[in-house]
CSV table of C-alpha atoms in Angstrom, one decimal:
chain,number,residue,atom,x,y,z
A,1,MET,CA,18.5,-31.3,-28.2
A,2,THR,CA,15.4,-30.8,-26.0
A,3,THR,CA,13.7,-33.6,-24.2
A,4,ILE,CA,10.0,-33.4,-23.7
A,5,ARG,CA,8.2,-35.7,-21.3
A,6,GLN,CA,5.1,-37.5,-22.5
A,7,ALA,CA,3.3,-36.5,-19.3
A,8,ASP,CA,4.1,-32.8,-20.0
A,9,LEU,CA,2.2,-32.7,-23.3
A,10,ILE,CA,-0.7,-34.7,-21.9
A,11,ASP,CA,-1.0,-32.5,-18.8
A,12,SER,CA,-0.6,-29.3,-20.8
A,13,VAL,CA,-3.4,-30.3,-23.3
A,14,ALA,CA,-5.7,-31.3,-20.5
A,15,ASP,CA,-5.0,-28.1,-18.6
A,16,ALA,CA,-5.4,-25.9,-21.7
A,17,LEU,CA,-8.9,-27.4,-22.5
A,18,GLN,CA,-10.1,-26.9,-18.9
A,19,PHE,CA,-8.7,-23.3,-19.1
A,20,ILE,CA,-10.4,-22.4,-22.3
A,21,SER,CA,-13.7,-23.9,-21.2
A,22,TYR,CA,-14.2,-21.1,-18.7
A,23,TYR,CA,-11.8,-18.3,-19.7
A,24,HIS,CA,-12.5,-16.2,-22.8
A,25,PRO,CA,-9.4,-14.7,-24.4
A,26,VAL,CA,-9.0,-11.1,-23.1
A,27,ASP,CA,-9.0,-9.7,-26.6
A,28,PHE,CA,-12.5,-11.2,-27.1
A,29,ILE,CA,-13.8,-9.8,-23.8
A,30,LYS,CA,-12.6,-6.3,-24.7
A,31,ALA,CA,-14.0,-6.5,-28.3
A,32,VAL,CA,-17.4,-7.6,-27.1
A,33,ASN,CA,-17.5,-4.9,-24.5
A,34,GLU,CA,-16.5,-2.2,-27.0
A,35,ALA,CA,-19.3,-3.5,-29.3
A,36,TYR,CA,-21.7,-3.5,-26.4
A,37,GLU,CA,-20.8,0.1,-25.5
A,38,ARG,CA,-21.5,1.4,-29.0
A,39,GLU,CA,-24.5,-0.8,-29.8
A,40,GLU,CA,-27.8,1.1,-30.4
A,41,SER,CA,-30.1,-1.9,-30.9
A,42,PRO,CA,-31.7,-2.7,-27.5
A,43,ALA,CA,-32.1,-6.4,-28.4
A,44,ALA,CA,-28.5,-6.8,-29.6
A,45,LYS,CA,-27.2,-4.8,-26.6
A,46,ASP,CA,-29.2,-7.1,-24.2
A,47,ALA,CA,-27.8,-10.2,-25.9
A,48,MET,CA,-24.2,-8.9,-25.5
A,49,ALA,CA,-24.8,-8.0,-21.9
A,50,GLN,CA,-25.8,-11.6,-21.2
A,51,ILE,CA,-22.7,-12.9,-23.0
A,52,LEU,CA,-20.4,-10.7,-21.0
A,53,ILE,CA,-22.1,-11.5,-17.7
A,54,ASN,CA,-22.0,-15.2,-18.5
A,55,SER,CA,-18.3,-14.9,-19.4
A,56,ARG,CA,-17.5,-13.3,-16.0
A,57,MET,CA,-19.6,-15.9,-14.1
A,58,CYS,CA,-17.8,-18.8,-15.8
A,59,ALA,CA,-14.4,-17.3,-15.0
A,60,GLN,CA,-15.4,-17.0,-11.4
A,61,GLY,CA,-17.1,-20.4,-11.2
A,62,HIS,CA,-14.8,-22.4,-13.4
A,63,ARG,CA,-17.7,-23.8,-15.4
A,64,PRO,CA,-18.2,-23.9,-19.2
A,65,ILE,CA,-19.0,-20.8,-21.2
A,66,CYS,CA,-21.3,-22.8,-23.4
A,67,GLN,CA,-23.0,-26.2,-23.0
A,68,ASP,CA,-21.4,-27.2,-26.3
A,69,THR,CA,-17.8,-27.6,-25.1
A,70,GLY,CA,-16.7,-28.2,-28.7
A,71,ILE,CA,-14.7,-30.5,-30.9
A,72,VAL,CA,-11.0,-30.2,-30.1
A,73,THR,CA,-8.6,-29.0,-32.7
A,74,VAL,CA,-4.9,-29.0,-32.0
A,75,PHE,CA,-2.1,-27.5,-34.1
A,76,LEU,CA,1.3,-28.9,-33.3
A,77,ASN,CA,4.6,-27.5,-34.5
A,78,ILE,CA,7.2,-29.9,-33.3
A,79,GLY,CA,10.9,-28.9,-33.5
A,80,MET,CA,13.1,-31.3,-35.3
A,81,ASN,CA,15.6,-31.2,-32.4
A,82,VAL,CA,13.0,-32.5,-29.9
A,83,GLN,CA,13.1,-35.9,-28.5
A,84,TRP,CA,10.5,-37.6,-26.2
A,85,ALA,CA,11.3,-39.0,-22.8
A,86,ASP,CA,9.7,-42.3,-21.7
A,87,ALA,CA,7.2,-42.0,-24.5
A,88,THR,CA,5.0,-45.1,-24.9
A,89,MET,CA,2.4,-43.3,-27.0
A,90,SER,CA,2.3,-41.6,-30.4
A,91,VAL,CA,2.0,-37.8,-30.3
A,92,GLU,CA,-1.6,-38.1,-31.4
A,93,ASP,CA,-2.3,-40.5,-28.6
A,94,MET,CA,-0.8,-38.1,-26.1
A,95,VAL,CA,-3.0,-35.3,-27.3
A,96,ASN,CA,-6.1,-37.5,-27.2
A,97,GLU,CA,-5.2,-38.6,-23.7
A,98,GLY,CA,-5.0,-35.0,-22.7
A,99,VAL,CA,-8.5,-34.4,-24.2
A,100,ARG,CA,-9.9,-37.4,-22.4
A,101,ARG,CA,-8.6,-36.2,-19.0
A,102,ALA,CA,-9.9,-32.7,-19.6
A,103,TYR,CA,-13.4,-33.7,-20.5
A,104,LEU,CA,-13.7,-36.2,-17.7
A,105,HIS,CA,-12.3,-33.9,-15.0
A,106,PRO,CA,-14.6,-34.3,-12.0
A,107,ASP,CA,-14.3,-30.7,-10.9
A,108,ASN,CA,-15.5,-29.3,-14.3
A,109,ILE,CA,-17.1,-32.0,-16.4
A,110,LEU,CA,-17.2,-31.0,-20.1
A,111,ARG,CA,-19.8,-32.3,-22.4
A,112,ALA,CA,-18.8,-35.2,-24.6
A,113,SER,CA,-20.2,-34.3,-28.1
A,114,ILE,CA,-18.1,-36.5,-30.4
A,115,LEU,CA,-19.9,-39.4,-32.2
A,116,ASP,CA,-18.3,-42.4,-33.8
A,117,ASP,CA,-19.7,-43.9,-36.9
A,118,PRO,CA,-21.0,-40.5,-38.0
A,119,ASP,CA,-23.3,-41.8,-40.8
A,120,GLY,CA,-24.4,-44.9,-39.0
A,121,ALA,CA,-25.0,-45.6,-35.3
A,122,ARG,CA,-23.5,-42.2,-34.2
A,123,ARG,CA,-22.3,-43.6,-30.9
A,124,ASN,CA,-20.9,-41.1,-28.4
A,125,THR,CA,-17.3,-41.8,-27.6
A,126,LYS,CA,-18.0,-40.6,-24.0
A,127,ASP,CA,-14.8,-38.6,-23.6
A,128,ASN,CA,-14.8,-36.2,-26.6
A,129,THR,CA,-12.0,-38.0,-28.4
A,130,PRO,CA,-10.6,-38.1,-31.0
A,131,ALA,CA,-9.4,-34.6,-31.5
A,132,ILE,CA,-8.6,-33.1,-34.9
A,133,ILE,CA,-4.8,-32.9,-34.9
A,134,HIS,CA,-2.6,-31.1,-37.4
A,135,THR,CA,1.2,-31.7,-37.0
A,136,ARG,CA,4.2,-30.0,-38.6
A,137,LEU,CA,7.8,-30.8,-38.2
A,138,VAL,CA,9.7,-27.5,-38.1
A,139,PRO,CA,13.3,-26.3,-37.3
A,140,GLY,CA,13.8,-25.8,-33.6
A,141,ASP,CA,13.9,-27.4,-30.1
A,142,THR,CA,10.4,-26.7,-28.7
A,143,VAL,CA,6.8,-28.0,-29.2
A,144,ASP,CA,4.5,-25.1,-30.1
A,145,VAL,CA,0.8,-25.9,-29.5
A,146,HIS,CA,-2.4,-24.1,-30.3
A,147,VAL,CA,-5.5,-25.7,-28.7
A,148,ALA,CA,-9.1,-24.8,-29.7
A,149,ALA,CA,-12.5,-26.2,-28.9
A,150,LYS,CA,-15.0,-25.4,-31.7
A,151,GLY,CA,-18.7,-25.5,-31.1
A,152,GLY,CA,-20.8,-27.4,-33.6
A,153,GLY,CA,-23.2,-24.6,-34.2
A,154,SER,CA,-20.5,-22.3,-35.6
A,155,GLU,CA,-18.7,-25.1,-37.4
A,156,ALA,CA,-22.0,-26.0,-39.1
A,157,LYS,CA,-22.0,-22.6,-40.8
A,158,SER,CA,-18.7,-23.1,-42.6
A,159,LYS,CA,-18.7,-22.4,-46.3
A,160,PHE,CA,-16.5,-23.4,-49.2
A,161,ALA,CA,-16.4,-22.6,-52.9
A,162,MET,CA,-14.0,-23.1,-55.8
A,163,LEU,CA,-14.4,-19.7,-57.4
A,164,ASN,CA,-13.2,-18.8,-60.9
A,165,PRO,CA,-10.0,-16.8,-60.9
A,166,SER,CA,-11.9,-13.7,-62.0
A,167,ASP,CA,-14.6,-14.0,-59.3
A,168,SER,CA,-14.8,-11.5,-56.4
A,169,VAL,CA,-14.0,-12.9,-53.0
A,170,VAL,CA,-15.8,-10.0,-51.4
A,171,ASP,CA,-19.0,-10.5,-53.4
A,172,TRP,CA,-19.0,-14.3,-52.6
A,173,VAL,CA,-18.4,-13.7,-48.8
A,174,LEU,CA,-21.2,-11.0,-48.6
A,175,GLU,CA,-23.5,-13.5,-50.4
A,176,GLN,CA,-22.7,-16.2,-47.9
A,177,ILE,CA,-22.9,-14.3,-44.6
A,178,PRO,CA,-26.7,-13.8,-44.6
A,179,LYS,CA,-27.2,-17.5,-45.5
A,180,MET,CA,-25.2,-18.4,-42.4
A,181,GLY,CA,-28.0,-17.0,-40.3
A,182,ALA,CA,-27.4,-16.6,-36.5
A,183,GLY,CA,-26.6,-20.2,-35.7
A,184,TRP,CA,-22.9,-19.3,-35.3
A,185,CYS,CA,-23.9,-17.0,-32.4
A,186,PRO,CA,-22.6,-13.6,-33.6
A,187,PRO,CA,-20.9,-11.4,-32.7
A,188,GLY,CA,-17.7,-13.3,-33.4
A,189,MET,CA,-14.8,-13.7,-35.8
A,190,ILE,CA,-14.8,-14.8,-39.4
A,191,GLY,CA,-11.8,-16.7,-40.6
A,192,ILE,CA,-11.3,-16.7,-44.4
A,193,GLY,CA,-8.8,-19.0,-46.3
A,194,ILE,CA,-7.9,-18.3,-49.9
A,195,GLY,CA,-5.8,-20.4,-52.2
A,196,GLY,CA,-4.0,-23.7,-52.0
A,197,THR,CA,-6.5,-26.6,-52.6
A,198,ALA,CA,-9.9,-27.2,-51.1
A,199,GLU,CA,-8.6,-28.7,-47.9
A,200,LYS,CA,-5.8,-26.1,-47.6
A,201,ALA,CA,-8.3,-23.2,-47.8
A,202,MET,CA,-10.3,-24.7,-45.0
A,203,MET,CA,-7.3,-25.2,-42.9
A,204,LEU,CA,-6.2,-21.6,-43.5
A,205,ALA,CA,-9.6,-20.3,-42.4
A,206,LYS,CA,-9.4,-22.4,-39.2
A,207,GLU,CA,-5.9,-21.3,-38.4
A,208,ALA,CA,-6.9,-17.7,-39.0
A,209,LEU,CA,-9.3,-17.9,-36.1
A,210,LEU,CA,-6.4,-18.5,-33.7
A,211,GLU,CA,-5.1,-14.9,-34.2
A,212,PRO,CA,-6.0,-12.1,-31.7
A,213,ILE,CA,-8.7,-9.6,-32.5
A,214,ASP,CA,-6.8,-6.5,-33.8
A,215,ILE,CA,-9.0,-5.0,-36.5
A,216,GLN,CA,-8.9,-1.6,-34.7
A,217,ASP,CA,-5.1,-1.6,-34.9
A,218,LEU,CA,-5.3,-2.4,-38.6
A,219,GLN,CA,-7.8,0.4,-39.2
A,220,ALA,CA,-5.4,2.8,-37.4
A,221,ARG,CA,-2.3,1.9,-39.4
A,222,GLY,CA,-3.9,1.0,-42.7
A,223,ALA,CA,-3.5,-2.1,-44.9
A,224,SER,CA,-0.1,-3.1,-46.2
A,225,ASN,CA,-1.1,-6.1,-48.4
A,226,ARG,CA,-4.1,-7.6,-50.2
A,227,SER,CA,-5.1,-9.8,-47.3
A,228,GLU,CA,-5.3,-6.7,-45.0
A,229,THR,CA,-7.2,-4.7,-47.6
A,230,LEU,CA,-9.8,-7.6,-47.7
A,231,ARG,CA,-10.0,-7.7,-43.9
A,232,LEU,CA,-10.9,-4.0,-43.7
A,233,GLU,CA,-13.3,-4.1,-46.6
A,234,LEU,CA,-15.1,-7.2,-45.3
A,235,PHE,CA,-15.3,-6.0,-41.7
A,236,ASP,CA,-17.1,-2.8,-42.8
A,237,LYS,CA,-19.4,-4.4,-45.3
A,238,ILE,CA,-20.4,-7.4,-43.2
A,239,ASN,CA,-21.3,-5.1,-40.3
A,240,GLN,CA,-23.3,-2.9,-42.7
A,241,LEU,CA,-25.6,-5.9,-43.3
A,242,GLY,CA,-27.2,-5.2,-39.9
A,243,ILE,CA,-27.4,-8.8,-38.8
A,244,GLY,CA,-26.2,-7.9,-35.3
A,245,ALA,CA,-25.7,-9.9,-32.1
A,246,GLN,CA,-27.6,-13.3,-32.2
A,247,GLY,CA,-29.1,-12.2,-35.6
A,248,LEU,CA,-31.5,-9.7,-33.9
A,249,GLY,CA,-30.4,-6.7,-35.9
A,250,GLY,CA,-27.7,-4.3,-34.8
A,251,LEU,CA,-24.4,-2.5,-35.5
A,252,THR,CA,-22.0,-5.3,-34.8
A,253,THR,CA,-22.1,-8.7,-36.5
A,254,VAL,CA,-18.3,-9.4,-36.6
A,255,LEU,CA,-15.7,-8.4,-34.2
A,256,ASP,CA,-12.9,-9.1,-36.7
A,257,VAL,CA,-12.3,-10.7,-40.0
A,258,LYS,CA,-9.1,-12.7,-40.5
A,259,VAL,CA,-7.7,-13.6,-43.9
A,260,LYS,CA,-4.9,-16.1,-44.7
A,261,ASP,CA,-3.9,-17.0,-48.2
A,262,TYR,CA,-1.6,-19.5,-50.0
A,263,PRO,CA,-0.4,-20.0,-53.6
A,264,THR,CA,-2.9,-21.8,-55.8
A,265,HIS,CA,-3.3,-23.4,-59.2
A,266,ALA,CA,-3.8,-21.0,-62.1
A,267,ALA,CA,-7.3,-22.4,-62.8
A,268,ASN,CA,-8.6,-22.2,-59.3
A,269,LYS,CA,-9.5,-19.8,-56.5
A,270,PRO,CA,-10.5,-21.9,-53.5
A,271,VAL,CA,-12.2,-19.8,-50.7
A,272,ALA,CA,-13.3,-21.0,-47.3
A,273,ILE,CA,-15.3,-19.2,-44.5
A,274,ILE,CA,-15.3,-20.5,-40.9
A,275,PRO,CA,-16.9,-18.5,-38.2
A,276,ASN,CA,-16.0,-18.4,-34.5
A,277,CYS,CA,-18.9,-18.0,-32.1
A,278,ALA,CA,-19.5,-16.1,-28.9
A,279,ALA,CA,-17.9,-19.0,-27.1
A,280,THR,CA,-14.5,-18.3,-28.6
A,281,ARG,CA,-12.1,-20.9,-27.0
A,282,HIS,CA,-8.4,-21.1,-27.9
A,283,THR,CA,-5.0,-20.8,-26.2
A,284,HIS,CA,-1.4,-21.2,-27.1
A,285,PHE,CA,1.6,-22.7,-25.2
A,286,VAL,CA,5.2,-23.8,-25.8
A,287,LEU,CA,6.9,-26.8,-24.3
A,288,ASP,CA,10.7,-26.4,-23.9
A,289,GLY,CA,11.6,-29.3,-21.7
A,290,SER,CA,11.2,-27.4,-18.4
A,291,GLY,CA,7.8,-29.0,-17.6
A,292,PRO,CA,4.1,-28.6,-18.4
A,293,ALA,CA,2.8,-25.3,-19.7
A,294,GLU,CA,1.6,-22.7,-17.2
A,295,LEU,CA,-1.3,-20.7,-18.5
A,296,GLU,CA,-1.9,-17.2,-17.0
A,297,PRO,CA,-5.6,-16.6,-16.3
A,298,PRO,CA,-7.2,-13.2,-17.1
A,299,LYS,CA,-7.7,-10.8,-14.2
A,300,LEU,CA,-11.2,-10.2,-13.0
A,301,SER,CA,-10.7,-6.6,-13.8
A,302,ASP,CA,-10.5,-7.6,-17.5
A,303,TRP,CA,-14.3,-8.1,-17.4
A,304,PRO,CA,-16.6,-5.0,-17.5
A,305,GLU,CA,-19.0,-4.5,-14.6
A,306,ILE,CA,-22.3,-5.1,-16.3
A,307,THR,CA,-25.7,-5.9,-14.8
A,308,TRP,CA,-28.7,-7.3,-16.6
A,309,GLU,CA,-32.3,-6.4,-16.1
A,310,ALA,CA,-35.3,-7.6,-18.0
A,311,GLY,CA,-36.8,-4.1,-18.1
A,312,PRO,CA,-40.2,-2.8,-17.1
A,313,ASN,CA,-42.0,-4.2,-20.2
A,314,ALA,CA,-40.9,-7.8,-19.7
A,315,ARG,CA,-43.8,-10.2,-19.6
A,316,ARG,CA,-43.8,-12.9,-16.9
A,317,VAL,CA,-45.1,-16.2,-18.1
A,318,ASN,CA,-46.3,-19.2,-16.1
A,319,LEU,CA,-45.6,-22.2,-18.3
A,320,ASP,CA,-47.8,-24.4,-16.1
A,321,THR,CA,-50.9,-22.4,-16.9
A,322,VAL,CA,-50.2,-20.7,-20.2
A,323,THR,CA,-52.9,-21.0,-22.9
A,324,PRO,CA,-52.9,-20.9,-26.7
A,325,GLU,CA,-55.0,-17.7,-26.5
A,326,GLU,CA,-52.3,-16.1,-24.3
A,327,VAL,CA,-49.5,-17.2,-26.7
A,328,LYS,CA,-51.3,-15.5,-29.6
A,329,THR,CA,-50.9,-12.1,-27.9
A,330,TRP,CA,-47.0,-12.3,-27.8
A,331,LYS,CA,-45.2,-10.2,-30.4
A,332,THR,CA,-41.7,-10.6,-31.9
A,333,GLY,CA,-39.0,-8.8,-30.0
A,334,GLU,CA,-40.8,-9.0,-26.6
A,335,THR,CA,-38.8,-10.2,-23.6
A,336,LEU,CA,-40.5,-13.0,-21.6
A,337,LEU,CA,-39.5,-14.3,-18.2
A,338,LEU,CA,-40.5,-18.0,-18.1
A,339,SER,CA,-41.3,-19.8,-14.9
A,340,GLY,CA,-42.7,-23.3,-14.4
A,341,LYS,CA,-42.0,-26.6,-16.1
A,342,MET,CA,-40.6,-27.1,-19.6
A,343,LEU,CA,-39.5,-30.1,-21.6
A,344,THR,CA,-36.2,-30.5,-23.3
A,345,GLY,CA,-35.3,-32.4,-26.5
A,346,ARG,CA,-33.1,-31.9,-29.5
A,347,ASP,CA,-32.1,-33.8,-32.7
A,348,ALA,CA,-32.1,-37.4,-31.5
A,349,ALA,CA,-35.2,-37.0,-29.4
A,350,HIS,CA,-37.1,-35.3,-32.2
A,351,LYS,CA,-36.1,-38.0,-34.7
A,352,ARG,CA,-37.2,-40.7,-32.3
A,353,MET,CA,-40.5,-39.0,-31.5
A,354,VAL,CA,-41.3,-38.5,-35.2
A,355,ASP,CA,-40.4,-42.1,-36.0
A,356,MET,CA,-42.8,-43.3,-33.2
A,357,ILE,CA,-45.6,-41.0,-34.5
A,358,ASN,CA,-45.1,-42.3,-38.0
A,359,LYS,CA,-45.4,-45.9,-36.7
A,360,GLY,CA,-48.6,-45.0,-34.8
A,361,GLU,CA,-46.9,-45.5,-31.4
A,362,SER,CA,-47.7,-43.4,-28.3
A,363,LEU,CA,-45.1,-41.0,-27.1
A,364,PRO,CA,-43.8,-41.4,-23.6
A,365,VAL,CA,-44.4,-37.8,-22.8
A,366,ASP,CA,-47.5,-35.6,-23.3
A,367,LEU,CA,-46.5,-32.5,-25.3
A,368,ARG,CA,-49.9,-30.8,-25.4
A,369,ASN,CA,-49.7,-27.1,-24.5
A,370,ARG,CA,-46.1,-27.6,-23.4
A,371,PHE,CA,-42.9,-25.9,-24.4
A,372,ILE,CA,-39.8,-27.8,-25.5
A,373,TYR,CA,-36.3,-26.4,-25.0
A,374,TYR,CA,-33.7,-27.4,-27.6
A,375,VAL,CA,-30.8,-28.1,-25.3
A,376,GLY,CA,-28.1,-30.6,-24.5
A,377,PRO,CA,-26.7,-29.6,-21.1
A,378,VAL,CA,-23.4,-30.2,-19.5
A,379,ASP,CA,-23.6,-32.8,-16.6
A,380,PRO,CA,-24.0,-31.1,-13.2
A,381,ILE,CA,-21.3,-31.1,-10.5
A,382,GLY,CA,-21.6,-30.6,-6.8
A,383,ASP,CA,-25.0,-29.2,-5.8
A,384,GLU,CA,-25.9,-28.0,-9.4
A,385,VAL,CA,-29.3,-29.0,-10.7
A,386,VAL,CA,-27.9,-29.0,-14.2
A,387,GLY,CA,-24.7,-27.9,-15.8
A,388,PRO,CA,-24.5,-25.0,-18.3
A,389,ALA,CA,-27.6,-25.3,-20.5
A,390,GLY,CA,-27.7,-22.9,-23.3
A,391,PRO,CA,-29.8,-23.4,-26.5
A,392,THR,CA,-28.8,-25.3,-29.6
A,393,THR,CA,-29.5,-24.2,-33.2
A,394,ALA,CA,-33.2,-24.4,-33.9
A,395,THR,CA,-33.1,-24.8,-37.6
A,396,ARG,CA,-31.9,-28.4,-37.2
A,397,MET,CA,-35.4,-29.2,-35.7
A,398,ASP,CA,-37.3,-27.6,-38.7
A,399,LYS,CA,-37.7,-30.9,-40.5
A,400,PHE,CA,-39.6,-32.3,-37.5
A,401,THR,CA,-41.6,-29.2,-36.5
A,402,GLU,CA,-44.7,-29.7,-38.7
A,403,THR,CA,-45.2,-33.3,-37.5
A,404,VAL,CA,-44.6,-32.5,-33.8
A,405,LEU,CA,-46.9,-29.5,-33.8
A,406,ASP,CA,-49.6,-31.3,-35.7
A,407,LYS,CA,-49.6,-34.6,-33.8
A,408,THR,CA,-48.8,-33.6,-30.3
A,409,GLY,CA,-50.3,-30.1,-29.6
A,410,LEU,CA,-47.0,-28.7,-28.6
A,411,LEU,CA,-47.4,-25.0,-28.0
A,412,GLY,CA,-44.0,-23.5,-28.3
A,413,MET,CA,-40.2,-24.1,-28.8
A,414,ILE,CA,-37.1,-22.5,-27.3
A,415,GLY,CA,-33.7,-22.5,-29.1
A,416,LYS,CA,-31.1,-20.2,-30.6
A,417,ALA,CA,-31.0,-18.4,-33.9
A,418,GLU,CA,-33.6,-18.2,-36.7
A,419,ARG,CA,-36.1,-20.7,-38.0
A,420,GLY,CA,-36.0,-21.7,-41.6
A,421,PRO,CA,-39.0,-21.6,-44.1
A,422,ALA,CA,-40.3,-25.0,-43.0
A,423,GLY,CA,-40.2,-24.1,-39.4
A,424,LEU,CA,-41.8,-20.7,-40.0
A,425,ASP,CA,-44.6,-22.3,-42.0
A,426,ALA,CA,-45.4,-24.9,-39.4
A,427,ILE,CA,-45.4,-22.3,-36.5
A,428,LYS,CA,-47.8,-20.0,-38.4
A,429,LYS,CA,-50.1,-22.9,-39.5
A,430,HIS,CA,-50.5,-24.1,-35.9
A,431,SER,CA,-50.4,-20.7,-34.2
A,432,ALA,CA,-47.4,-21.9,-32.1
A,433,VAL,CA,-44.5,-19.7,-31.1
A,434,TYR,CA,-40.7,-19.8,-31.1
A,435,LEU,CA,-38.7,-18.2,-28.3
A,436,MET,CA,-35.0,-17.5,-28.5
A,437,ALA,CA,-32.5,-17.8,-25.7
A,438,VAL,CA,-29.0,-16.3,-26.0
A,439,GLY,CA,-26.4,-18.6,-27.4
A,440,GLY,CA,-23.1,-18.1,-25.5
A,441,ALA,CA,-24.8,-17.6,-22.1
A,442,ALA,CA,-25.2,-21.2,-21.0
A,443,TYR,CA,-24.0,-20.8,-17.4
A,444,LEU,CA,-26.2,-17.8,-16.9
A,445,VAL,CA,-29.2,-19.7,-18.3
A,446,SER,CA,-28.5,-22.7,-16.0
A,447,LYS,CA,-29.0,-20.5,-12.9
A,448,ALA,CA,-32.7,-20.1,-13.8
A,449,ILE,CA,-33.2,-23.9,-13.8
A,450,LYS,CA,-34.3,-25.1,-10.3
A,451,SER,CA,-34.9,-28.8,-10.9
A,452,SER,CA,-34.3,-31.4,-13.6
A,453,LYS,CA,-35.5,-35.0,-14.1
A,454,CYS,CA,-35.3,-37.3,-17.1
A,455,LEU,CA,-38.7,-38.3,-18.5
A,456,ALA,CA,-37.8,-40.3,-21.6
A,457,PHE,CA,-35.1,-41.7,-23.9
A,458,GLU,CA,-32.5,-41.9,-21.1
A,459,ASP,CA,-30.2,-43.8,-23.4
A,460,LEU,CA,-29.7,-40.6,-25.5
A,461,GLY,CA,-27.8,-39.0,-22.6
A,462,MET,CA,-27.7,-35.2,-23.0
A,463,GLU,CA,-30.2,-35.6,-25.9
A,464,ALA,CA,-32.8,-37.3,-23.7
A,465,ILE,CA,-36.1,-35.6,-22.8
A,466,TYR,CA,-35.9,-33.9,-19.5
A,467,GLU,CA,-38.3,-31.8,-17.5
A,468,PHE,CA,-36.8,-28.5,-16.2
A,469,GLU,CA,-38.5,-26.3,-13.7
A,470,VAL,CA,-37.3,-22.8,-14.4
A,471,GLU,CA,-37.7,-19.5,-12.6
A,472,GLU,CA,-37.7,-16.3,-14.7
A,473,MET,CA,-35.6,-17.6,-17.5
A,474,PRO,CA,-35.2,-14.8,-20.0
A,475,VAL,CA,-36.1,-15.3,-23.7
A,476,THR,CA,-37.1,-13.2,-26.7
A,477,VAL,CA,-40.2,-13.9,-28.8
A,478,ALA,CA,-38.4,-14.7,-32.1
A,479,VAL,CA,-41.4,-16.0,-34.1
A,480,ASP,CA,-44.9,-15.1,-33.0
A,481,ALA,CA,-48.1,-17.0,-33.7
A,482,GLN,CA,-48.6,-15.2,-36.9
A,483,GLY,CA,-45.3,-16.4,-38.2
A,484,GLU,CA,-43.5,-13.0,-38.0
A,485,SER,CA,-39.7,-13.5,-37.4
A,486,VAL,CA,-37.5,-11.1,-35.6
A,487,HIS,CA,-34.5,-12.6,-37.4
A,488,ILE,CA,-36.0,-11.3,-40.6
A,489,SER,CA,-37.4,-7.9,-39.5
A,490,GLY,CA,-34.5,-7.0,-37.1
A,491,PRO,CA,-31.6,-7.2,-39.6
A,492,ALA,CA,-33.7,-5.6,-42.3
A,493,GLN,CA,-34.5,-2.7,-40.0
A,494,TRP,CA,-30.9,-2.2,-38.9
A,495,ALA,CA,-29.4,-2.5,-42.4
A,496,ASN,CA,-31.6,0.4,-43.3
A,497,ILE,CA,-30.6,2.4,-40.2
A,498,ILE,CA,-26.9,1.8,-41.0
A,499,LYS,CA,-27.4,2.8,-44.6
A,500,SER,CA,-29.1,6.0,-43.6
A,501,LYS,CA,-26.3,6.9,-41.2
A,502,ALA,CA,-23.8,6.5,-44.0
A,503,VAL,CA,-25.6,8.9,-46.3
């Protein structure tokens, strides 16, 4: 019989969440570096360089890899010979107390993203609780714990289908991946769950993402079962799509494909896809009664020595003096270095602005000829101007874009991933522009922000409208004033290049 102290589980969960907020798993670092070394697309290579540099900076500075510090998922395997010492809480309450302490840690504040009353008031719980907790009672005398923090952008791209038994899983997956766009911040992992019931397939896909990246080992030894055969086939075929890092077009879209299956009903073939983004965050520990878990950090030598330069053709832009005529000269794929003042605002701010416009009310901020950055940053600590401040998925703002561009004179937007048809139409109609910052490089981006002040909607917290003053913030022209999108042209170009190489 093993005795586990309540405090040991709480402290271990809290320590694990702090740990994964700034340390990538070593297998992920190595996989991205290998993809970076073989990448031939300049845009994709540039994006992966920023991801790797950001990762190293976060490890050194103990600050979050991404401003979206995730929704916490915990898998607990509790040995049936375990008893709890001095326990006054349920196991779920212990886990949530660990989450609460981790996200409120004064030395590394993590962004609270969890909203109560999800279809109503959507009130922030302020401490990122409650976690999603899966508990199993198993033989043994230890508590085995996997902790993950999953970003909303990648979680939003999850897919599920109840296929007919004769349907092809490969065909369905290859149909879904392009529909997922780049909002999940590739390159990353794809978890696939097959079988069981609807909820079981989703859990299998989520659990699969906890496994290490080892596709190269599998390629070397060959498949020994159907799941491994699927992994190999899908890894090759997904990368042949040419989607590439951040959806810009390139050789590597996925670093690994994981497949877990489970027996299912004769009439069904449930299949789930869940992607993991460039902010892959998970770790594992075992409590055996000897105290809280001790997590071993990666060595600094595990990160490659990579430097990033904008290149001689990068265009420097003064946001305080930029004109509509100047914006019309920008072309997709160009690198810009932004300096000057920009506004921020994402889902809640856009909804409030559009509601005010529809009521004929004046907005508290003049958006004419300004740029707005879709971001919800982490709170600053110490002498920071702002915490990690990477972009959020731009497609969520598409429904507001026509109204905002039409009624305010906004000149441009900055976010991550592609724009949908509604967003593209509005950008073209108003000769506006959409710029893309790299998702998964939030701490690196924050270093370009020199000042920050709240201008409106302070009650929205991280979703309020701020004014950032930036200095040479790197972005890519993703949609130009003619409505041309690099997220359409880039993958199409690289799919053709990959196809020609295979001939």
